[in-house]
Amino acid sequence: MIDLYYWQTPNGRKITIVLEELELPYKVIAVNIGRGDQFKPEFLAISPNNRMPAIVDRAPADGGPPISVFESGAILLYLADKTDKLIPADIRGRNEVVQWLMWQMAGVGPRFGQASDFTMYGKEKLPYAIDRYVNEVKRLVGVLDVRLADREFVAGAYSIADIAIYPWVRSAFERAVSITDPTAYPHVSRWLAAIGARPAVVRAYAISPEMVSTALDDEARKYLFGVRPRS
C-alpha cells in the first residue's frame, strides 16, 4: 500500500495517473493547500519543502521500513524504478525519458504556474509579468509540438515523461491560460487526446474531485502565496 498525500493540482494529478497506470494499491490522504495542511508537522516530516504531492511506500522493494518521497518528479522515478515500468531499462532510452522529465520539472511546471498566477490569481495585473510568462508558456508548448511532430509520445514509448507533462498542458488548454489557439499546436492536441483517452488517466481524473481550492479567499492566499519562514 502506498499513502498518497494529494490535492487536485497538475503535480498531484501526475501521481494519481502513474499509480493508476502501474495498478499499485494506494490510499489518498488530503492535503488542503488552501487551508495550510502542507505546513502541519506530520506532513513536513514527509515533505520538508511543504509541497504536495508526497508518498509513503509501505512495501518498498528492499523489504525494509517505509520509504517517503517528496517532489513529483522524484516520485515518478521512484515508482517507475520500483516496478520496472514506464521507463526504459537501456541507458539511451532512460536518458531520453529523464531529459524530458527534467524539462517539465524545470520549465513547464514553474513557467505554467507563474502564468496562471499572474493571469488568474494576482490581485494586481502586471503586464510585464503576464507577457513574460504567457510567452514562455507558448514557447514551451511550441517545443513540445515540434517534438511530437514525428513521434507518438515524447520519449519513444509512453512513459513517466508524458505523465509529468500531460496534466500541466491539459490544464493550460482547458483553462485557456496563455493558450489562445490550441489548433496552432496540432501535435500537442493529438497527444493530449491520446493520453486523455487512456483508462488509467480517466480513472485518475475521477479521483477526489472535491479536493480543489475553489475559494481564493484571504486565508487561501496566505497559504498559497505567502512566505512562511521556517524555524
PDB file of C-alpha atoms in Angstrom:
ATOM      1  CA  MET A   1       0.000   0.000   0.000  1.00  0.00           C
ATOM      2  CA  ILE A   2       1.183   3.497  -0.861  1.00  0.00           C
ATOM      3  CA  ASP A   3      -0.027   6.561   1.027  1.00  0.00           C
ATOM      4  CA  LEU A   4      -0.515   9.451  -1.405  1.00  0.00           C
ATOM      5  CA  TYR A   5      -0.613  12.932   0.086  1.00  0.00           C
ATOM      6  CA  TYR A   6      -2.644  14.745  -2.519  1.00  0.00           C
ATOM      7  CA  TRP A   7      -4.541  17.774  -3.662  1.00  0.00           C
ATOM      8  CA  GLN A   8      -6.047  18.312  -7.089  1.00  0.00           C
ATOM      9  CA  THR A   9      -3.266  20.171  -8.916  1.00  0.00           C
ATOM     10  CA  PRO A  10      -1.245  19.250 -12.012  1.00  0.00           C
ATOM     11  CA  ASN A  11       1.546  17.915  -9.812  1.00  0.00           C
ATOM     12  CA  GLY A  12      -0.921  15.892  -7.785  1.00  0.00           C
ATOM     13  CA  ARG A  13      -2.513  14.540 -10.950  1.00  0.00           C
ATOM     14  CA  LYS A  14       0.844  13.157 -12.110  1.00  0.00           C
ATOM     15  CA  ILE A  15       0.909  10.747  -9.208  1.00  0.00           C
ATOM     16  CA  THR A  16      -2.665   9.523  -9.445  1.00  0.00           C
ATOM     17  CA  ILE A  17      -2.036   8.861 -13.151  1.00  0.00           C
ATOM     18  CA  VAL A  18       1.148   6.888 -12.570  1.00  0.00           C
ATOM     19  CA  LEU A  19      -0.369   4.885  -9.711  1.00  0.00           C
ATOM     20  CA  GLU A  20      -3.369   4.006 -11.870  1.00  0.00           C
ATOM     21  CA  GLU A  21      -1.151   3.114 -14.830  1.00  0.00           C
ATOM     22  CA  LEU A  22       1.007   0.864 -12.642  1.00  0.00           C
ATOM     23  CA  GLU A  23      -2.039  -0.588 -10.870  1.00  0.00           C
ATOM     24  CA  LEU A  24      -0.425  -0.068  -7.482  1.00  0.00           C
ATOM     25  CA  PRO A  25      -2.720  -0.022  -4.438  1.00  0.00           C
ATOM     26  CA  TYR A  26      -2.806   3.383  -2.767  1.00  0.00           C
ATOM     27  CA  LYS A  27      -4.697   5.481  -0.263  1.00  0.00           C
ATOM     28  CA  VAL A  28      -5.387   9.173  -0.884  1.00  0.00           C
ATOM     29  CA  ILE A  29      -4.717  11.498   2.061  1.00  0.00           C
ATOM     30  CA  ALA A  30      -5.973  15.045   1.533  1.00  0.00           C
ATOM     31  CA  VAL A  31      -3.529  17.946   1.871  1.00  0.00           C
ATOM     32  CA  ASN A  32      -5.697  21.055   1.630  1.00  0.00           C
ATOM     33  CA  ILE A  33      -3.156  23.567   0.417  1.00  0.00           C
ATOM     34  CA  GLY A  34      -5.672  26.396   0.691  1.00  0.00           C
ATOM     35  CA  ARG A  35      -6.050  25.782   4.419  1.00  0.00           C
ATOM     36  CA  GLY A  36      -2.427  25.189   5.352  1.00  0.00           C
ATOM     37  CA  ASP A  37      -2.274  21.399   5.661  1.00  0.00           C
ATOM     38  CA  GLN A  38       1.111  21.489   3.911  1.00  0.00           C
ATOM     39  CA  PHE A  39       2.598  23.243   6.945  1.00  0.00           C
ATOM     40  CA  LYS A  40       1.488  20.691   9.522  1.00  0.00           C
ATOM     41  CA  PRO A  41       4.414  18.986  11.298  1.00  0.00           C
ATOM     42  CA  GLU A  42       3.292  15.492  10.331  1.00  0.00           C
ATOM     43  CA  PHE A  43       3.328  16.457   6.644  1.00  0.00           C
ATOM     44  CA  LEU A  44       6.632  18.319   6.897  1.00  0.00           C
ATOM     45  CA  ALA A  45       8.187  15.127   8.232  1.00  0.00           C
ATOM     46  CA  ILE A  46       7.423  13.589   4.835  1.00  0.00           C
ATOM     47  CA  SER A  47       7.751  16.628   2.586  1.00  0.00           C
ATOM     48  CA  PRO A  48      10.154  19.156   4.155  1.00  0.00           C
ATOM     49  CA  ASN A  49       9.629  21.625   1.296  1.00  0.00           C
ATOM     50  CA  ASN A  50       5.946  21.951   2.358  1.00  0.00           C
ATOM     51  CA  ARG A  51       4.715  20.996  -1.081  1.00  0.00           C
ATOM     52  CA  MET A  52       2.466  18.190  -2.211  1.00  0.00           C
ATOM     53  CA  PRO A  53       2.348  15.549  -3.597  1.00  0.00           C
ATOM     54  CA  ALA A  54       4.321  13.167  -1.444  1.00  0.00           C
ATOM     55  CA  ILE A  55       4.120   9.433  -0.906  1.00  0.00           C
ATOM     56  CA  VAL A  56       4.976   6.862   1.712  1.00  0.00           C
ATOM     57  CA  ASP A  57       5.668   3.417   0.275  1.00  0.00           C
ATOM     58  CA  ARG A  58       4.829   0.905   2.982  1.00  0.00           C
ATOM     59  CA  ALA A  59       6.156  -2.026   0.953  1.00  0.00           C
ATOM     60  CA  PRO A  60       9.460  -0.883  -0.587  1.00  0.00           C
ATOM     61  CA  ALA A  61      11.369  -3.181  -2.906  1.00  0.00           C
ATOM     62  CA  ASP A  62      14.139  -3.803  -0.377  1.00  0.00           C
ATOM     63  CA  GLY A  63      11.705  -5.157   2.212  1.00  0.00           C
ATOM     64  CA  GLY A  64      12.801  -2.562   4.758  1.00  0.00           C
ATOM     65  CA  PRO A  65      10.840   0.103   6.619  1.00  0.00           C
ATOM     66  CA  PRO A  66       8.551   2.525   4.759  1.00  0.00           C
ATOM     67  CA  ILE A  67      10.151   4.991   2.357  1.00  0.00           C
ATOM     68  CA  SER A  68       8.826   8.530   1.952  1.00  0.00           C
ATOM     69  CA  VAL A  69       9.384  10.506  -1.258  1.00  0.00           C
ATOM     70  CA  PHE A  70       8.623  14.157  -1.983  1.00  0.00           C
ATOM     71  CA  GLU A  71       8.808  16.129  -5.273  1.00  0.00           C
ATOM     72  CA  SER A  72       6.600  14.830  -8.061  1.00  0.00           C
ATOM     73  CA  GLY A  73       9.465  14.063 -10.453  1.00  0.00           C
ATOM     74  CA  ALA A  74      11.281  12.065  -7.804  1.00  0.00           C
ATOM     75  CA  ILE A  75       8.070  10.158  -7.059  1.00  0.00           C
ATOM     76  CA  LEU A  76       7.604   9.291 -10.729  1.00  0.00           C
ATOM     77  CA  LEU A  77      11.165   7.997 -10.967  1.00  0.00           C
ATOM     78  CA  TYR A  78      10.816   6.046  -7.725  1.00  0.00           C
ATOM     79  CA  LEU A  79       7.625   4.302  -8.808  1.00  0.00           C
ATOM     80  CA  ALA A  80       8.935   3.570 -12.308  1.00  0.00           C
ATOM     81  CA  ASP A  81      12.079   2.020 -10.843  1.00  0.00           C
ATOM     82  CA  LYS A  82      10.069   0.123  -8.241  1.00  0.00           C
ATOM     83  CA  THR A  83       8.006  -1.577 -10.926  1.00  0.00           C
ATOM     84  CA  ASP A  84      10.422  -1.543 -13.889  1.00  0.00           C
ATOM     85  CA  LYS A  85       7.683   0.086 -15.944  1.00  0.00           C
ATOM     86  CA  LEU A  86       7.143   3.377 -17.764  1.00  0.00           C
ATOM     87  CA  ILE A  87      10.875   3.957 -18.138  1.00  0.00           C
ATOM     88  CA  PRO A  88      13.285   2.093 -20.437  1.00  0.00           C
ATOM     89  CA  ALA A  89      15.947  -0.149 -18.962  1.00  0.00           C
ATOM     90  CA  ASP A  90      18.593   0.745 -21.558  1.00  0.00           C
ATOM     91  CA  ILE A  91      20.790   3.762 -20.937  1.00  0.00           C
ATOM     92  CA  ARG A  92      19.781   5.639 -24.093  1.00  0.00           C
ATOM     93  CA  GLY A  93      16.070   5.188 -23.630  1.00  0.00           C
ATOM     94  CA  ARG A  94      16.252   6.071 -19.945  1.00  0.00           C
ATOM     95  CA  ASN A  95      18.265   9.175 -20.766  1.00  0.00           C
ATOM     96  CA  GLU A  96      15.555  10.371 -23.167  1.00  0.00           C
ATOM     97  CA  VAL A  97      12.834   9.945 -20.555  1.00  0.00           C
ATOM     98  CA  VAL A  98      14.837  11.627 -17.790  1.00  0.00           C
ATOM     99  CA  GLN A  99      15.683  14.606 -20.015  1.00  0.00           C
ATOM    100  CA  TRP A 100      12.027  15.298 -20.784  1.00  0.00           C
ATOM    101  CA  LEU A 101      11.028  14.686 -17.183  1.00  0.00           C
ATOM    102  CA  MET A 102      13.559  17.329 -16.118  1.00  0.00           C
ATOM    103  CA  TRP A 103      12.286  19.626 -18.889  1.00  0.00           C
ATOM    104  CA  GLN A 104       8.884  19.503 -17.281  1.00  0.00           C
ATOM    105  CA  MET A 105      10.174  19.945 -13.752  1.00  0.00           C
ATOM    106  CA  ALA A 106      12.485  22.851 -14.565  1.00  0.00           C
ATOM    107  CA  GLY A 107      10.462  24.560 -17.290  1.00  0.00           C
ATOM    108  CA  VAL A 108       6.836  23.613 -17.780  1.00  0.00           C
ATOM    109  CA  GLY A 109       5.825  23.436 -14.125  1.00  0.00           C
ATOM    110  CA  PRO A 110       7.387  26.708 -12.938  1.00  0.00           C
ATOM    111  CA  ARG A 111       6.537  28.729 -16.067  1.00  0.00           C
ATOM    112  CA  PHE A 112       2.965  27.471 -16.394  1.00  0.00           C
ATOM    113  CA  GLY A 113       2.475  28.056 -12.689  1.00  0.00           C
ATOM    114  CA  GLN A 114       3.671  31.648 -12.930  1.00  0.00           C
ATOM    115  CA  ALA A 115       1.480  32.260 -15.961  1.00  0.00           C
ATOM    116  CA  SER A 116      -1.558  31.029 -14.022  1.00  0.00           C
ATOM    117  CA  ASP A 117      -0.578  33.090 -11.006  1.00  0.00           C
ATOM    118  CA  PHE A 118      -0.190  36.391 -12.846  1.00  0.00           C
ATOM    119  CA  THR A 119      -3.106  35.970 -15.288  1.00  0.00           C
ATOM    120  CA  MET A 120      -5.694  34.416 -12.963  1.00  0.00           C
ATOM    121  CA  TYR A 121      -4.835  34.939  -9.305  1.00  0.00           C
ATOM    122  CA  GLY A 122      -2.919  38.174  -8.971  1.00  0.00           C
ATOM    123  CA  LYS A 123      -4.931  40.989  -7.397  1.00  0.00           C
ATOM    124  CA  GLU A 124      -2.886  43.429  -9.451  1.00  0.00           C
ATOM    125  CA  LYS A 125      -2.473  42.764 -13.170  1.00  0.00           C
ATOM    126  CA  LEU A 126       1.155  43.312 -14.127  1.00  0.00           C
ATOM    127  CA  PRO A 127       1.512  43.489 -17.931  1.00  0.00           C
ATOM    128  CA  TYR A 128       5.233  42.761 -17.946  1.00  0.00           C
ATOM    129  CA  ALA A 129       4.877  39.618 -15.794  1.00  0.00           C
ATOM    130  CA  ILE A 130       1.825  38.405 -17.728  1.00  0.00           C
ATOM    131  CA  ASP A 131       3.543  38.862 -21.097  1.00  0.00           C
ATOM    132  CA  ARG A 132       6.761  37.297 -19.818  1.00  0.00           C
ATOM    133  CA  TYR A 133       5.179  34.055 -18.629  1.00  0.00           C
ATOM    134  CA  VAL A 134       2.457  33.793 -21.266  1.00  0.00           C
ATOM    135  CA  ASN A 135       5.113  34.000 -23.967  1.00  0.00           C
ATOM    136  CA  GLU A 136       7.212  31.395 -22.189  1.00  0.00           C
ATOM    137  CA  VAL A 137       4.228  29.019 -21.986  1.00  0.00           C
ATOM    138  CA  LYS A 138       3.682  29.431 -25.714  1.00  0.00           C
ATOM    139  CA  ARG A 139       7.359  28.780 -26.372  1.00  0.00           C
ATOM    140  CA  LEU A 140       7.344  25.607 -24.284  1.00  0.00           C
ATOM    141  CA  VAL A 141       4.178  24.281 -25.921  1.00  0.00           C
ATOM    142  CA  GLY A 142       5.833  25.013 -29.250  1.00  0.00           C
ATOM    143  CA  VAL A 143       8.866  22.972 -28.225  1.00  0.00           C
ATOM    144  CA  LEU A 144       6.567  20.099 -27.307  1.00  0.00           C
ATOM    145  CA  ASP A 145       4.660  20.391 -30.582  1.00  0.00           C
ATOM    146  CA  VAL A 146       7.866  20.115 -32.597  1.00  0.00           C
ATOM    147  CA  ARG A 147       8.997  17.159 -30.509  1.00  0.00           C
ATOM    148  CA  LEU A 148       5.728  15.334 -31.151  1.00  0.00           C
ATOM    149  CA  ALA A 149       5.672  16.006 -34.887  1.00  0.00           C
ATOM    150  CA  ASP A 150       7.279  12.663 -35.741  1.00  0.00           C
ATOM    151  CA  ARG A 151       6.535  10.507 -32.701  1.00  0.00           C
ATOM    152  CA  GLU A 152       3.543   9.376 -30.692  1.00  0.00           C
ATOM    153  CA  PHE A 153       4.990  10.212 -27.273  1.00  0.00           C
ATOM    154  CA  VAL A 154       7.764  12.492 -26.087  1.00  0.00           C
ATOM    155  CA  ALA A 155      10.468   9.876 -25.456  1.00  0.00           C
ATOM    156  CA  GLY A 156       9.575   6.843 -27.539  1.00  0.00           C
ATOM    157  CA  ALA A 157       7.039   4.668 -25.763  1.00  0.00           C
ATOM    158  CA  TYR A 158       4.552   6.150 -23.306  1.00  0.00           C
ATOM    159  CA  SER A 159       6.477   6.922 -20.131  1.00  0.00           C
ATOM    160  CA  ILE A 160       6.684   8.951 -16.954  1.00  0.00           C
ATOM    161  CA  ALA A 161       7.851  11.862 -19.116  1.00  0.00           C
ATOM    162  CA  ASP A 162       4.419  12.031 -20.762  1.00  0.00           C
ATOM    163  CA  ILE A 163       2.742  11.607 -17.387  1.00  0.00           C
ATOM    164  CA  ALA A 164       4.734  14.521 -15.951  1.00  0.00           C
ATOM    165  CA  ILE A 165       3.941  16.893 -18.811  1.00  0.00           C
ATOM    166  CA  TYR A 166       0.341  15.966 -19.537  1.00  0.00           C
ATOM    167  CA  PRO A 167      -1.551  17.467 -16.542  1.00  0.00           C
ATOM    168  CA  TRP A 168       0.119  20.859 -16.950  1.00  0.00           C
ATOM    169  CA  VAL A 169      -0.581  21.116 -20.670  1.00  0.00           C
ATOM    170  CA  ARG A 170      -4.128  19.800 -20.302  1.00  0.00           C
ATOM    171  CA  SER A 171      -4.832  22.353 -17.594  1.00  0.00           C
ATOM    172  CA  ALA A 172      -3.453  25.192 -19.719  1.00  0.00           C
ATOM    173  CA  PHE A 173      -5.583  24.186 -22.695  1.00  0.00           C
ATOM    174  CA  GLU A 174      -8.756  23.635 -20.666  1.00  0.00           C
ATOM    175  CA  ARG A 175      -8.471  26.861 -18.716  1.00  0.00           C
ATOM    176  CA  ALA A 176      -7.270  28.878 -21.706  1.00  0.00           C
ATOM    177  CA  VAL A 177      -4.336  30.072 -19.634  1.00  0.00           C
ATOM    178  CA  SER A 178      -1.958  31.532 -22.209  1.00  0.00           C
ATOM    179  CA  ILE A 179      -3.099  29.167 -24.979  1.00  0.00           C
ATOM    180  CA  THR A 180      -5.415  31.314 -27.078  1.00  0.00           C
ATOM    181  CA  ASP A 181      -5.487  28.993 -30.088  1.00  0.00           C
ATOM    182  CA  PRO A 182      -4.937  25.291 -29.313  1.00  0.00           C
ATOM    183  CA  THR A 183      -5.295  24.459 -33.015  1.00  0.00           C
ATOM    184  CA  ALA A 184      -1.922  26.110 -33.520  1.00  0.00           C
ATOM    185  CA  TYR A 185      -0.409  23.056 -31.804  1.00  0.00           C
ATOM    186  CA  PRO A 186      -1.838  20.072 -33.740  1.00  0.00           C
ATOM    187  CA  HIS A 187       0.669  17.513 -32.497  1.00  0.00           C
ATOM    188  CA  VAL A 188       0.149  18.510 -28.863  1.00  0.00           C
ATOM    189  CA  SER A 189      -3.616  18.367 -29.371  1.00  0.00           C
ATOM    190  CA  ARG A 190      -3.344  14.836 -30.786  1.00  0.00           C
ATOM    191  CA  TRP A 191      -1.078  13.791 -27.894  1.00  0.00           C
ATOM    192  CA  LEU A 192      -3.481  15.242 -25.311  1.00  0.00           C
ATOM    193  CA  ALA A 193      -6.394  13.349 -26.820  1.00  0.00           C
ATOM    194  CA  ALA A 194      -4.492  10.056 -26.907  1.00  0.00           C
ATOM    195  CA  ILE A 195      -3.359  10.266 -23.296  1.00  0.00           C
ATOM    196  CA  GLY A 196      -6.701  11.590 -22.073  1.00  0.00           C
ATOM    197  CA  ALA A 197      -8.432   8.533 -23.515  1.00  0.00           C
ATOM    198  CA  ARG A 198      -6.281   6.069 -21.586  1.00  0.00           C
ATOM    199  CA  PRO A 199      -8.414   4.228 -18.984  1.00  0.00           C
ATOM    200  CA  ALA A 200      -5.884   4.875 -16.224  1.00  0.00           C
ATOM    201  CA  VAL A 201      -5.928   8.607 -16.939  1.00  0.00           C
ATOM    202  CA  VAL A 202      -9.729   8.673 -16.954  1.00  0.00           C
ATOM    203  CA  ARG A 203      -9.710   6.929 -13.567  1.00  0.00           C
ATOM    204  CA  ALA A 204      -7.070   9.273 -12.199  1.00  0.00           C
ATOM    205  CA  TYR A 205      -9.071  12.359 -13.128  1.00  0.00           C
ATOM    206  CA  ALA A 206     -12.155  10.928 -11.417  1.00  0.00           C
ATOM    207  CA  ILE A 207     -10.374  10.670  -8.056  1.00  0.00           C
ATOM    208  CA  SER A 208     -11.413  13.054  -5.281  1.00  0.00           C
ATOM    209  CA  PRO A 209     -12.926  15.838  -7.413  1.00  0.00           C
ATOM    210  CA  GLU A 210     -13.720  17.751  -4.230  1.00  0.00           C
ATOM    211  CA  MET A 211     -10.024  18.224  -3.474  1.00  0.00           C
ATOM    212  CA  VAL A 212      -9.660  21.547  -5.239  1.00  0.00           C
ATOM    213  CA  SER A 213      -9.141  25.027  -3.831  1.00  0.00           C
ATOM    214  CA  THR A 214     -12.115  26.879  -5.299  1.00  0.00           C
ATOM    215  CA  ALA A 215     -12.364  29.730  -2.796  1.00  0.00           C
ATOM    216  CA  LEU A 216      -9.374  32.036  -3.193  1.00  0.00           C
ATOM    217  CA  ASP A 217     -10.076  33.973  -0.024  1.00  0.00           C
ATOM    218  CA  ASP A 218      -7.579  35.786   2.151  1.00  0.00           C
ATOM    219  CA  GLU A 219      -6.796  32.647   4.139  1.00  0.00           C
ATOM    220  CA  ALA A 220      -6.061  30.651   0.984  1.00  0.00           C
ATOM    221  CA  ARG A 221      -3.887  33.456  -0.388  1.00  0.00           C
ATOM    222  CA  LYS A 222      -1.915  33.448   2.840  1.00  0.00           C
ATOM    223  CA  TYR A 223      -1.080  29.763   2.473  1.00  0.00           C
ATOM    224  CA  LEU A 224      -0.716  29.605  -1.297  1.00  0.00           C
ATOM    225  CA  PHE A 225       1.191  32.808  -1.988  1.00  0.00           C
ATOM    226  CA  GLY A 226       2.545  33.996   1.324  1.00  0.00           C
ATOM    227  CA  VAL A 227       6.074  33.420   2.560  1.00  0.00           C
ATOM    228  CA  ARG A 228       6.217  31.359   5.715  1.00  0.00           C
ATOM    229  CA  PRO A 229       9.655  31.277   7.360  1.00  0.00           C
ATOM    230  CA  ARG A 230      10.778  28.043   8.947  1.00  0.00           C
ATOM    231  CA  SER A 231      12.412  27.988  12.342  1.00  0.00           C
TER     232      SER A 231
END
